[in-house]
Amino acid sequence: MPEKAIITMENVSTVYEGESRPAIKGINLTINQNELVYVVGPNASGKTTLLETVNGLLPPFKGKVTVFGLDIQKNGKKIRCQIGYVPQDFMVKPGEPYRAIDVVLMGRYGHIGFLKQPTEEDKQKALDAMKLIGIEDLADRPMGKLSGGQQQKVMLARALAKKPKILLLDEPFSNLDPDSRGQIPLLITKLHDEQDLTTMIVTHDIHHMLEHCNRVIVVTGGKVTFDGTPEQALPLVENHPHTTSLKEEHHH
Amino acid sequence: MIWLEFAIMQRALIGCVLAGFLMGLIGVFVVRMRLSAIGYSMSHGAFAGAALGVATATNPLATGLLFASGTALVIGPIADKARLHADTITSIVFPLNMALAFVFLTLAPEVGLSSQVANVLWGSIISMTNSDLLYLTTLFAVTLAVVYFVWKELFAIMFNRKLAEADGINTKPFVYLIIFLAGVVITFSLKLVGGLLIYALLFNPASTVLQFSENMRKVVIASPLVGMATTVTGLFVSLFFDLPVGSCIVIVSTIVFGVALLLSPKRRRKEENEK
């Protein structure tokens, strides 16, 4: 089967609002259908900016991002309905008036359409996503009362409830307890394969990376400094238990 | 005594019910969408506008609305892009609107510190006309319809605007819709509470209810009821002690918030957790 490009970035540079220094610069990247890509790199190297440029939350000041062959800046609303997104370090404060099931159901809102209310089917899909992650018993609990790991699972369920074609996960396992850290990446990999998803996972934690993904991208100083298979990435990371120690000289 | 005059009393009571309900309802969205700086600035914009209306003997509602929308149009995009901190916005816009209001109020010498000026400053129950009630009733229907039909978008934006965008919701029109509605609701409630105090009615009911409920649907139902109860109680306190109605409403709503803070199960649980 010929490889089908799902995400393409052509010479893309993005700056955060109010800043003049580009967070990512001159990125050229093609992500094909059913690729599971781990994006690694030091702190503040531009990994999050890369993901937010892919889903169009940050407009590039240079270059073009296309998803499913469409310009994300012109078709953002339509495309984002197909992208399950988990932001980095997302935490709801105690006392906030949102139940876990409400938050998961929000993942379906893009599909429901203007002036329409969620149907029973939408609610069922939200519950199914919670079951899949193993948190259905948390459905009626207020988000603010959940632990960091539980909240992270709710955000994953929210992304999955959408029935996305693309998953963009920004440090999705960072707050999970050790057991879940073993299970959840496996689950994501399984879903990725079963549902023919295209997945980009930003992570600091490279321990699971090599066994789960089929492509590794290293972002350093806003540029892609390595792009290859996990096997190729192995010599690069095995001497560096933490990606923060990845240096510029480790070019592909 | 004035409160025995039935028609005035009836209008004031209906006015309090409608304004209290609307401010309590729209306040939830203003507070939860972090639009407080805009709400605060618009309140005083409406005040300055109403003062201009009094000074120029035009309809204070129209000029109030003009100033509230003007303030929102200027501040909205700035706050939207978060280029300025909310504190900076309010610190600059509040004194400016106050300064404008006082200039306007002294512009027309024949007006001076007449009852009309007093009404704009701290509200009056006798100022409620039948047309005011008609406006408030229309606004009541429109606001309820808006909240019902676009609830899911508003709910998602209140939770997190960026995530709402990531889920395929174009958030900007909804945020501006709430800003616009808040401006209109503030302007039409101004006569009752007065320009100096109106913003309290926008924030107090929502903040009170948020001390208790962990379900946003319940917050949206309870906040307007609290708003309504505090304005009506404030009205009766004002009549009983012969005090300005706006002040009484704000004092009542602040006491209610204070009690809520003391009784809040959320706060208690938090303290227990910290032990």
Coordinates of C-alpha atoms in Angstrom, one line a residue:
Chain A
M1 CA 0.0 0.0 0.0
P2 CA 1.5 3.4 -1.0
E3 CA 2.1 5.7 1.9
K4 CA -0.5 8.4 2.3
A5 CA 0.6 11.8 3.7
I6 CA -1.7 12.9 6.4
I7 CA 0.3 15.8 7.9
T8 CA 2.7 17.9 5.9
M9 CA 4.7 20.9 7.0
E10 CA 6.6 23.0 4.5
N11 CA 9.2 25.3 5.8
V12 CA 7.1 26.1 8.8
S13 CA 8.1 28.7 11.4
T14 CA 5.9 29.7 14.3
V15 CA 6.3 32.4 17.0
Y16 CA 4.4 32.6 20.2
E17 CA 2.4 35.7 20.5
G18 CA 4.3 38.5 22.0
E19 CA 7.7 36.9 21.3
S20 CA 9.9 37.6 18.4
R21 CA 12.1 34.5 18.6
P22 CA 10.6 31.6 16.6
A23 CA 9.7 28.6 18.7
I24 CA 10.0 26.3 15.7
K25 CA 11.8 27.3 12.5
G26 CA 11.9 26.0 9.0
I27 CA 10.3 22.7 9.8
N28 CA 9.8 20.3 6.8
L29 CA 7.9 17.2 7.9
T30 CA 5.6 14.6 6.4
I31 CA 3.7 12.3 8.6
N32 CA 2.1 9.4 6.8
Q33 CA -1.1 7.5 7.6
N34 CA -0.8 5.0 10.5
E35 CA 2.6 6.3 11.5
L36 CA 3.1 6.4 15.3
V37 CA 5.7 9.1 15.9
Y38 CA 7.4 10.0 19.1
V39 CA 8.6 13.6 19.3
V40 CA 11.4 14.0 21.8
G41 CA 13.8 16.7 22.8
P42 CA 15.0 19.0 25.6
N43 CA 12.7 21.4 27.5
A44 CA 11.5 24.4 25.6
S45 CA 12.8 23.0 22.3
G46 CA 9.6 23.6 20.5
K47 CA 7.8 20.2 20.8
T48 CA 4.6 21.6 22.1
T49 CA 4.7 24.4 19.5
L50 CA 5.1 21.8 16.8
L51 CA 2.0 20.0 17.9
E52 CA -0.1 23.2 18.2
T53 CA 1.1 24.3 14.8
V54 CA -0.1 20.9 13.4
N55 CA -3.6 21.3 14.8
G56 CA -3.7 25.0 13.9
L57 CA -4.0 26.4 17.4
L58 CA -0.9 28.4 16.6
P59 CA -0.7 30.0 13.2
P60 CA 2.7 29.7 11.4
F61 CA 4.2 33.0 10.4
K62 CA 6.0 31.3 7.6
G63 CA 5.3 28.2 5.6
K64 CA 2.2 26.0 5.3
V65 CA 0.7 23.2 7.3
T66 CA -1.7 20.8 5.5
V67 CA -3.7 18.1 7.2
F68 CA -5.6 15.6 5.0
G69 CA -4.4 17.7 2.1
L70 CA -6.2 20.9 3.4
D71 CA -4.6 24.1 4.8
I72 CA -5.1 23.9 8.5
Q73 CA -5.4 27.7 8.8
K74 CA -8.3 27.8 6.4
N75 CA -10.0 24.6 7.5
G76 CA -9.1 24.5 11.1
K77 CA -12.6 23.9 12.6
K78 CA -13.3 21.0 10.2
I79 CA -10.0 19.3 10.6
R80 CA -9.8 19.7 14.4
C81 CA -13.0 17.7 14.7
Q82 CA -10.8 14.7 13.5
I83 CA -7.9 15.4 15.8
G84 CA -7.8 14.0 19.3
Y85 CA -5.6 16.4 21.3
V86 CA -4.2 16.1 24.8
P87 CA -2.5 19.2 26.0
Q88 CA 0.6 19.2 28.2
D89 CA 0.2 19.5 32.0
F90 CA -3.5 20.2 31.9
M91 CA -4.9 20.3 35.4
V92 CA -8.4 21.4 36.7
K93 CA -8.2 23.1 40.0
P94 CA -10.2 21.7 43.0
G95 CA -13.7 23.1 43.2
E96 CA -14.1 23.7 39.5
P97 CA -17.7 22.8 38.4
Y98 CA -17.0 20.2 35.8
R99 CA -17.7 16.5 36.1
A100 CA -15.3 14.0 34.4
I101 CA -18.1 12.8 32.0
D102 CA -18.9 16.4 31.0
V103 CA -15.2 16.9 30.1
V104 CA -15.1 13.7 28.0
L105 CA -18.3 14.5 26.3
M106 CA -16.8 17.9 25.2
G107 CA -14.6 15.9 22.9
R108 CA -17.7 15.2 20.8
Y109 CA -18.9 18.7 20.6
G110 CA -17.1 19.4 17.2
H111 CA -19.1 16.6 15.6
I112 CA -22.5 17.6 17.1
G113 CA -22.9 20.9 15.2
F114 CA -24.2 24.3 15.9
L115 CA -27.4 24.7 17.9
K116 CA -27.6 21.0 18.5
Q117 CA -27.4 19.2 21.8
P118 CA -25.4 16.0 22.5
T119 CA -27.5 12.9 21.8
E120 CA -27.7 9.6 23.9
E121 CA -25.3 8.2 21.3
D122 CA -22.8 10.9 22.0
K123 CA -23.1 10.3 25.7
Q124 CA -22.6 6.6 25.1
K125 CA -19.5 7.2 23.1
A126 CA -18.1 9.4 25.9
L127 CA -18.8 6.6 28.4
D128 CA -17.3 4.0 26.1
A129 CA -14.1 6.1 25.8
M130 CA -13.9 6.2 29.6
K131 CA -14.4 2.4 29.8
L132 CA -11.6 1.9 27.4
I133 CA -9.2 3.9 29.5
G134 CA -10.6 2.1 32.6
I135 CA -12.1 5.2 34.3
E136 CA -15.8 4.7 33.9
D137 CA -16.2 4.8 37.7
L138 CA -15.0 8.4 37.7
A139 CA -17.7 9.6 35.3
D140 CA -19.7 11.6 37.9
R141 CA -16.8 12.8 39.9
P142 CA -15.8 16.5 39.8
M143 CA -12.6 16.9 37.7
G144 CA -10.9 19.0 40.4
K145 CA -11.1 16.1 42.9
L146 CA -9.2 13.7 40.6
S147 CA -5.5 13.1 40.9
G148 CA -3.2 14.3 38.2
G149 CA -3.0 10.8 36.7
Q150 CA -6.8 10.4 36.7
Q151 CA -7.2 13.8 35.1
Q152 CA -4.7 12.8 32.4
K153 CA -6.8 9.7 31.7
V154 CA -9.9 11.8 31.5
M155 CA -8.2 14.0 28.9
L156 CA -7.1 10.9 26.9
A157 CA -10.7 9.6 27.0
R158 CA -11.9 13.1 25.8
A159 CA -9.5 12.8 22.9
L160 CA -10.7 9.2 22.1
A161 CA -14.4 10.0 22.5
K162 CA -14.0 12.1 19.4
K163 CA -13.3 9.0 17.3
P164 CA -10.3 10.9 15.8
K165 CA -8.3 10.0 12.7
I166 CA -5.2 11.8 14.2
L167 CA -4.0 11.7 17.8
L168 CA -1.8 14.6 19.0
L169 CA -0.7 13.8 22.6
D170 CA 1.5 16.2 24.5
E171 CA 3.3 14.4 27.4
P172 CA 0.2 12.3 27.9
F173 CA 1.8 9.9 30.4
S174 CA 3.7 12.3 32.6
N175 CA 1.3 12.2 35.6
L176 CA 0.3 8.5 35.4
D177 CA 1.1 6.1 38.2
P178 CA 3.7 3.4 37.4
D179 CA 1.0 0.8 36.6
S180 CA -0.8 3.0 34.1
R181 CA 2.5 4.1 32.6
G182 CA 2.9 0.6 31.5
Q183 CA -0.7 0.0 30.3
I184 CA -1.8 3.3 28.7
P185 CA 1.0 3.6 26.1
L186 CA 0.2 -0.1 25.2
L187 CA -3.5 0.8 24.9
I188 CA -2.7 3.9 22.7
T189 CA -0.5 1.7 20.4
K190 CA -3.3 -0.9 20.2
L191 CA -5.9 1.7 19.3
H192 CA -3.6 3.3 16.9
D193 CA -3.2 0.0 15.0
E194 CA -6.8 -1.1 15.2
Q195 CA -8.3 2.2 14.1
D196 CA -5.6 3.1 11.5
L197 CA -4.8 6.3 13.3
T198 CA -1.9 8.7 12.7
T199 CA -0.3 9.6 16.0
M200 CA 2.2 12.1 17.3
I201 CA 3.2 11.8 20.9
V202 CA 5.4 14.4 22.6
T203 CA 7.3 12.9 25.5
H204 CA 10.1 13.4 27.8
D205 CA 10.0 9.8 28.9
I206 CA 11.7 7.7 26.3
H207 CA 11.6 4.4 28.2
H208 CA 8.6 3.1 26.4
M209 CA 9.3 4.9 23.2
L210 CA 11.3 2.4 21.4
E211 CA 8.9 -0.5 21.9
H212 CA 5.8 1.4 20.8
C213 CA 6.6 3.7 17.9
N214 CA 7.8 3.3 14.3
R215 CA 9.4 6.7 14.0
V216 CA 11.3 9.1 16.3
I217 CA 11.7 12.8 15.7
V218 CA 14.1 14.8 17.9
V219 CA 13.4 18.5 18.1
T220 CA 16.2 20.7 19.4
G221 CA 16.2 24.5 19.4
G222 CA 13.1 24.6 17.3
K223 CA 14.5 22.4 14.5
V224 CA 14.2 18.8 13.7
T225 CA 17.6 17.4 14.5
F226 CA 16.8 13.7 14.1
D227 CA 14.2 11.8 12.1
G228 CA 14.4 8.1 11.9
T229 CA 13.4 4.7 13.1
P230 CA 13.6 3.8 16.8
E231 CA 16.5 1.5 16.0
Q232 CA 18.4 4.4 14.5
A233 CA 17.5 6.5 17.5
L234 CA 18.7 3.9 19.9
P235 CA 22.4 4.8 19.9
L236 CA 21.3 8.4 20.4
V237 CA 19.2 7.8 23.4
E238 CA 20.7 4.9 25.1
N239 CA 23.5 6.9 26.6
H240 CA 21.1 9.5 27.5
P241 CA 18.5 8.2 30.0
H242 CA 16.7 11.5 29.8
T243 CA 16.1 13.4 26.5
T244 CA 17.0 16.7 28.1
S245 CA 20.6 15.7 27.7
L246 CA 20.2 15.3 23.9
K247 CA 22.5 17.7 22.3
E248 CA 22.6 19.5 19.0
E249 CA 25.6 17.4 17.8
H250 CA 23.4 14.3 17.6
H251 CA 22.3 15.0 14.1
H252 CA 20.9 12.3 11.9
Chain B
M1 CA -44.7 56.1 52.2
I2 CA -43.4 55.7 48.7
W3 CA -43.5 51.9 48.8
L4 CA -47.2 51.9 49.2
E5 CA -47.6 53.4 45.8
F6 CA -48.5 50.3 44.0
A7 CA -47.5 50.9 40.4
I8 CA -44.0 52.1 41.3
M9 CA -43.5 49.3 43.7
Q10 CA -44.7 46.8 41.2
R11 CA -42.4 48.1 38.5
A12 CA -39.5 48.2 40.9
L13 CA -40.1 44.6 42.0
I14 CA -40.4 43.3 38.5
G15 CA -37.3 45.3 37.5
C16 CA -35.4 43.8 40.4
V17 CA -36.5 40.2 39.5
L18 CA -35.5 40.6 35.9
A19 CA -32.2 42.5 36.4
G20 CA -31.1 40.3 39.3
F21 CA -31.9 37.2 37.2
L22 CA -30.1 38.4 34.1
M23 CA -27.0 39.8 35.9
G24 CA -26.8 36.5 37.9
L25 CA -27.0 34.4 34.7
I26 CA -24.7 36.4 32.4
G27 CA -22.3 36.8 35.4
V28 CA -21.6 33.0 35.4
F29 CA -20.3 33.3 31.8
V30 CA -18.3 36.5 32.5
V31 CA -16.7 35.0 35.5
R32 CA -16.0 31.5 34.1
M33 CA -14.8 32.8 30.7
R34 CA -12.4 35.1 32.6
L35 CA -13.9 38.2 31.2
S36 CA -14.2 39.9 34.6
A37 CA -11.8 42.8 33.5
I38 CA -14.1 43.5 30.5
G39 CA -17.2 43.2 32.6
Y40 CA -15.8 45.6 35.1
S41 CA -14.7 48.1 32.5
M42 CA -18.0 47.8 30.6
S43 CA -20.0 48.5 33.8
H44 CA -18.2 51.8 34.3
G45 CA -18.3 52.5 30.6
A46 CA -22.1 52.2 30.8
F47 CA -22.0 54.5 33.8
A48 CA -20.0 57.2 31.9
G49 CA -22.4 56.8 29.0
A50 CA -25.5 57.2 31.1
A51 CA -23.9 60.3 32.7
L52 CA -23.5 61.7 29.2
G53 CA -27.1 60.9 28.5
V54 CA -28.2 62.8 31.6
A55 CA -25.9 65.8 30.8
T56 CA -27.1 66.1 27.2
A57 CA -30.7 65.3 28.0
T58 CA -30.7 62.3 25.7
N59 CA -31.7 58.7 26.6
P60 CA -29.2 57.5 29.2
L61 CA -29.9 53.9 28.0
A62 CA -28.8 54.6 24.5
T63 CA -25.6 56.5 25.5
G64 CA -24.9 53.9 28.3
L65 CA -25.1 51.1 25.7
L66 CA -22.9 53.0 23.3
F67 CA -20.2 53.5 25.9
A68 CA -20.4 49.9 27.2
S69 CA -20.1 48.6 23.7
G70 CA -17.4 51.1 22.9
T71 CA -15.4 50.0 25.9
A72 CA -15.9 46.3 25.0
L73 CA -14.8 47.0 21.4
V74 CA -11.6 48.6 22.5
I75 CA -10.7 46.3 25.4
G76 CA -12.2 43.1 24.0
P77 CA -9.5 42.4 21.3
I78 CA -6.7 43.5 23.7
A79 CA -7.9 41.2 26.5
D80 CA -8.7 38.5 24.0
K81 CA -5.1 38.3 22.8
A82 CA -3.9 38.6 26.4
R83 CA -1.4 41.3 25.4
L84 CA -2.4 43.2 28.6
H85 CA -2.9 41.9 32.0
A86 CA -6.5 42.1 33.3
D87 CA -5.4 44.3 36.2
T88 CA -3.7 46.7 33.9
I89 CA -6.9 47.0 31.8
T90 CA -9.1 47.7 34.8
S91 CA -6.7 50.0 36.4
I92 CA -6.6 52.2 33.4
V93 CA -10.1 52.0 32.2
F94 CA -11.9 52.4 35.6
P95 CA -10.5 55.8 36.4
L96 CA -10.9 57.0 32.8
N97 CA -14.6 56.1 32.8
M98 CA -15.1 57.6 36.2
A99 CA -13.3 60.8 35.1
L100 CA -15.5 60.9 32.0
A101 CA -18.7 60.3 34.0
F102 CA -17.9 63.1 36.5
V103 CA -17.1 65.5 33.6
F104 CA -20.4 64.6 31.9
L105 CA -22.3 65.0 35.2
T106 CA -21.0 68.5 35.7
L107 CA -21.2 69.5 32.0
A108 CA -24.8 70.6 32.3
P109 CA -25.1 73.2 35.1
E110 CA -28.8 73.0 35.3
V111 CA -28.6 69.3 36.0
G112 CA -26.1 69.6 38.9
L113 CA -26.5 67.0 41.5
S114 CA -30.2 66.5 40.7
S115 CA -32.1 63.3 41.4
Q116 CA -31.3 62.2 37.8
V117 CA -27.6 62.3 38.5
A118 CA -28.2 60.5 41.8
N119 CA -30.1 57.8 39.9
V120 CA -27.2 57.2 37.6
L121 CA -24.7 57.1 40.5
W122 CA -26.5 54.7 42.9
G123 CA -29.7 53.7 41.3
S124 CA -33.4 54.3 42.0
I125 CA -36.5 52.2 42.1
I126 CA -38.7 55.1 41.0
S127 CA -36.8 55.4 37.8
M128 CA -38.1 52.1 36.4
T129 CA -40.5 52.9 33.5
N130 CA -42.8 50.5 31.7
S131 CA -40.5 50.7 28.7
D132 CA -37.5 49.7 30.9
L133 CA -39.4 46.7 32.0
L134 CA -40.3 45.8 28.4
Y135 CA -36.6 46.1 27.4
L136 CA -35.6 43.9 30.4
T137 CA -38.3 41.3 29.5
T138 CA -37.1 41.1 25.9
L139 CA -33.5 40.8 27.1
F140 CA -34.6 38.1 29.5
A141 CA -36.1 36.1 26.6
V142 CA -33.2 36.6 24.3
T143 CA -30.6 35.7 26.9
L144 CA -32.4 32.6 27.9
A145 CA -32.7 31.5 24.3
V146 CA -29.0 32.2 23.7
V147 CA -27.9 30.2 26.7
Y148 CA -30.2 27.3 25.8
F149 CA -29.2 27.1 22.2
V150 CA -25.4 27.6 22.4
W151 CA -25.0 26.0 25.8
K152 CA -22.5 23.4 24.7
E153 CA -20.2 25.9 23.1
L154 CA -20.4 28.2 26.1
F155 CA -19.8 25.2 28.4
A156 CA -16.7 24.1 26.5
I157 CA -15.3 27.6 26.4
M158 CA -15.9 28.1 30.1
F159 CA -13.9 24.9 30.7
N160 CA -11.0 25.9 28.5
R161 CA -11.1 28.1 25.5
K162 CA -8.0 26.6 23.9
L163 CA -9.3 23.1 24.2
A164 CA -12.7 24.2 22.8
E165 CA -10.8 25.4 19.8
A166 CA -8.9 22.1 19.6
D167 CA -12.2 20.3 19.6
G168 CA -13.4 22.2 16.5
I169 CA -15.4 25.1 18.1
N170 CA -14.8 28.6 16.7
T171 CA -14.8 30.3 20.1
K172 CA -14.4 34.0 19.1
P173 CA -18.1 34.6 18.1
F174 CA -19.3 33.0 21.3
V175 CA -17.0 35.0 23.5
Y176 CA -18.0 38.3 21.8
L177 CA -21.7 37.3 22.1
I178 CA -21.3 37.0 25.9
I179 CA -19.4 40.3 26.0
F180 CA -22.1 42.0 24.0
L181 CA -24.9 40.5 26.1
A182 CA -23.2 41.5 29.3
G183 CA -22.9 45.1 28.0
V184 CA -26.6 45.2 27.2
V185 CA -27.7 43.5 30.5
I186 CA -25.4 45.9 32.5
T187 CA -26.8 49.0 30.7
F188 CA -30.5 48.0 31.2
S189 CA -29.9 47.2 34.9
L190 CA -28.0 50.4 35.5
K191 CA -31.0 52.4 36.4
L192 CA -31.9 50.1 39.3
V193 CA -28.5 49.7 40.9
G194 CA -26.5 52.7 39.7
G195 CA -23.3 52.9 37.7
L196 CA -20.9 52.8 40.7
L197 CA -22.2 49.5 42.0
I198 CA -23.6 47.5 39.0
Y199 CA -20.6 45.3 38.5
A200 CA -21.1 43.7 42.0
L201 CA -24.3 42.3 40.7
L202 CA -22.5 40.7 37.8
F203 CA -19.9 38.9 40.0
N204 CA -21.4 38.3 43.4
P205 CA -24.2 35.8 42.5
A206 CA -21.9 33.6 40.3
S207 CA -19.1 33.7 42.8
T208 CA -21.6 32.8 45.6
V209 CA -22.9 29.8 43.8
L210 CA -19.5 28.6 42.7
Q211 CA -18.7 28.2 46.4
F212 CA -21.1 25.3 46.5
S213 CA -21.7 23.5 43.3
E214 CA -19.4 21.2 41.3
N215 CA -21.9 20.9 38.5
M216 CA -21.9 23.8 36.0
R217 CA -25.5 23.2 35.0
K218 CA -26.6 23.7 38.6
V219 CA -24.4 26.9 38.8
V220 CA -26.2 28.3 35.8
I221 CA -29.6 27.6 37.3
A222 CA -28.8 28.7 40.8
S223 CA -26.8 31.9 40.1
P224 CA -29.7 33.8 38.5
L225 CA -31.9 32.7 41.4
V226 CA -29.4 34.1 43.9
G227 CA -29.1 37.3 41.8
M228 CA -32.9 37.6 41.9
A229 CA -33.2 36.9 45.6
T230 CA -30.5 39.4 46.5
T231 CA -32.0 42.2 44.4
V232 CA -35.5 41.7 45.7
T233 CA -34.2 41.5 49.3
G234 CA -32.1 44.6 48.7
L235 CA -35.1 46.4 47.4
F236 CA -37.1 45.6 50.5
V237 CA -34.2 46.6 52.8
S238 CA -34.0 49.9 50.8
L239 CA -37.7 50.6 51.2
F240 CA -37.7 49.7 54.9
F241 CA -34.7 51.8 55.9
D242 CA -35.2 54.4 53.2
L243 CA -31.7 53.9 51.8
P244 CA -30.4 53.9 48.1
V245 CA -31.6 50.8 46.5
G246 CA -28.3 50.1 44.7
S247 CA -26.3 50.2 47.9
C248 CA -28.7 47.9 49.7
I249 CA -28.7 45.4 46.9
V250 CA -24.9 45.3 46.8
I251 CA -24.6 45.1 50.6
V252 CA -27.1 42.2 50.7
S253 CA -25.3 40.4 47.9
T254 CA -21.9 40.9 49.6
I255 CA -23.3 39.5 52.8
V256 CA -24.7 36.5 50.9
F257 CA -21.3 35.9 49.3
G258 CA -19.6 36.2 52.7
V259 CA -21.9 33.6 54.3
A260 CA -21.4 31.4 51.3
L261 CA -17.7 31.6 51.7
L262 CA -18.0 30.6 55.4
L263 CA -20.3 27.7 54.6
S264 CA -18.6 26.5 51.5
P265 CA -18.2 22.7 51.6
K266 CA -15.4 23.1 48.9
R267 CA -13.4 25.3 51.2
R268 CA -13.9 23.0 54.2
R269 CA -12.9 19.9 52.2
K270 CA -9.8 21.7 51.0
E271 CA -8.9 22.6 54.6
E272 CA -9.5 19.0 55.6
N273 CA -7.3 17.8 52.8
E274 CA -4.5 20.0 53.9
K275 CA -4.5 18.7 57.4

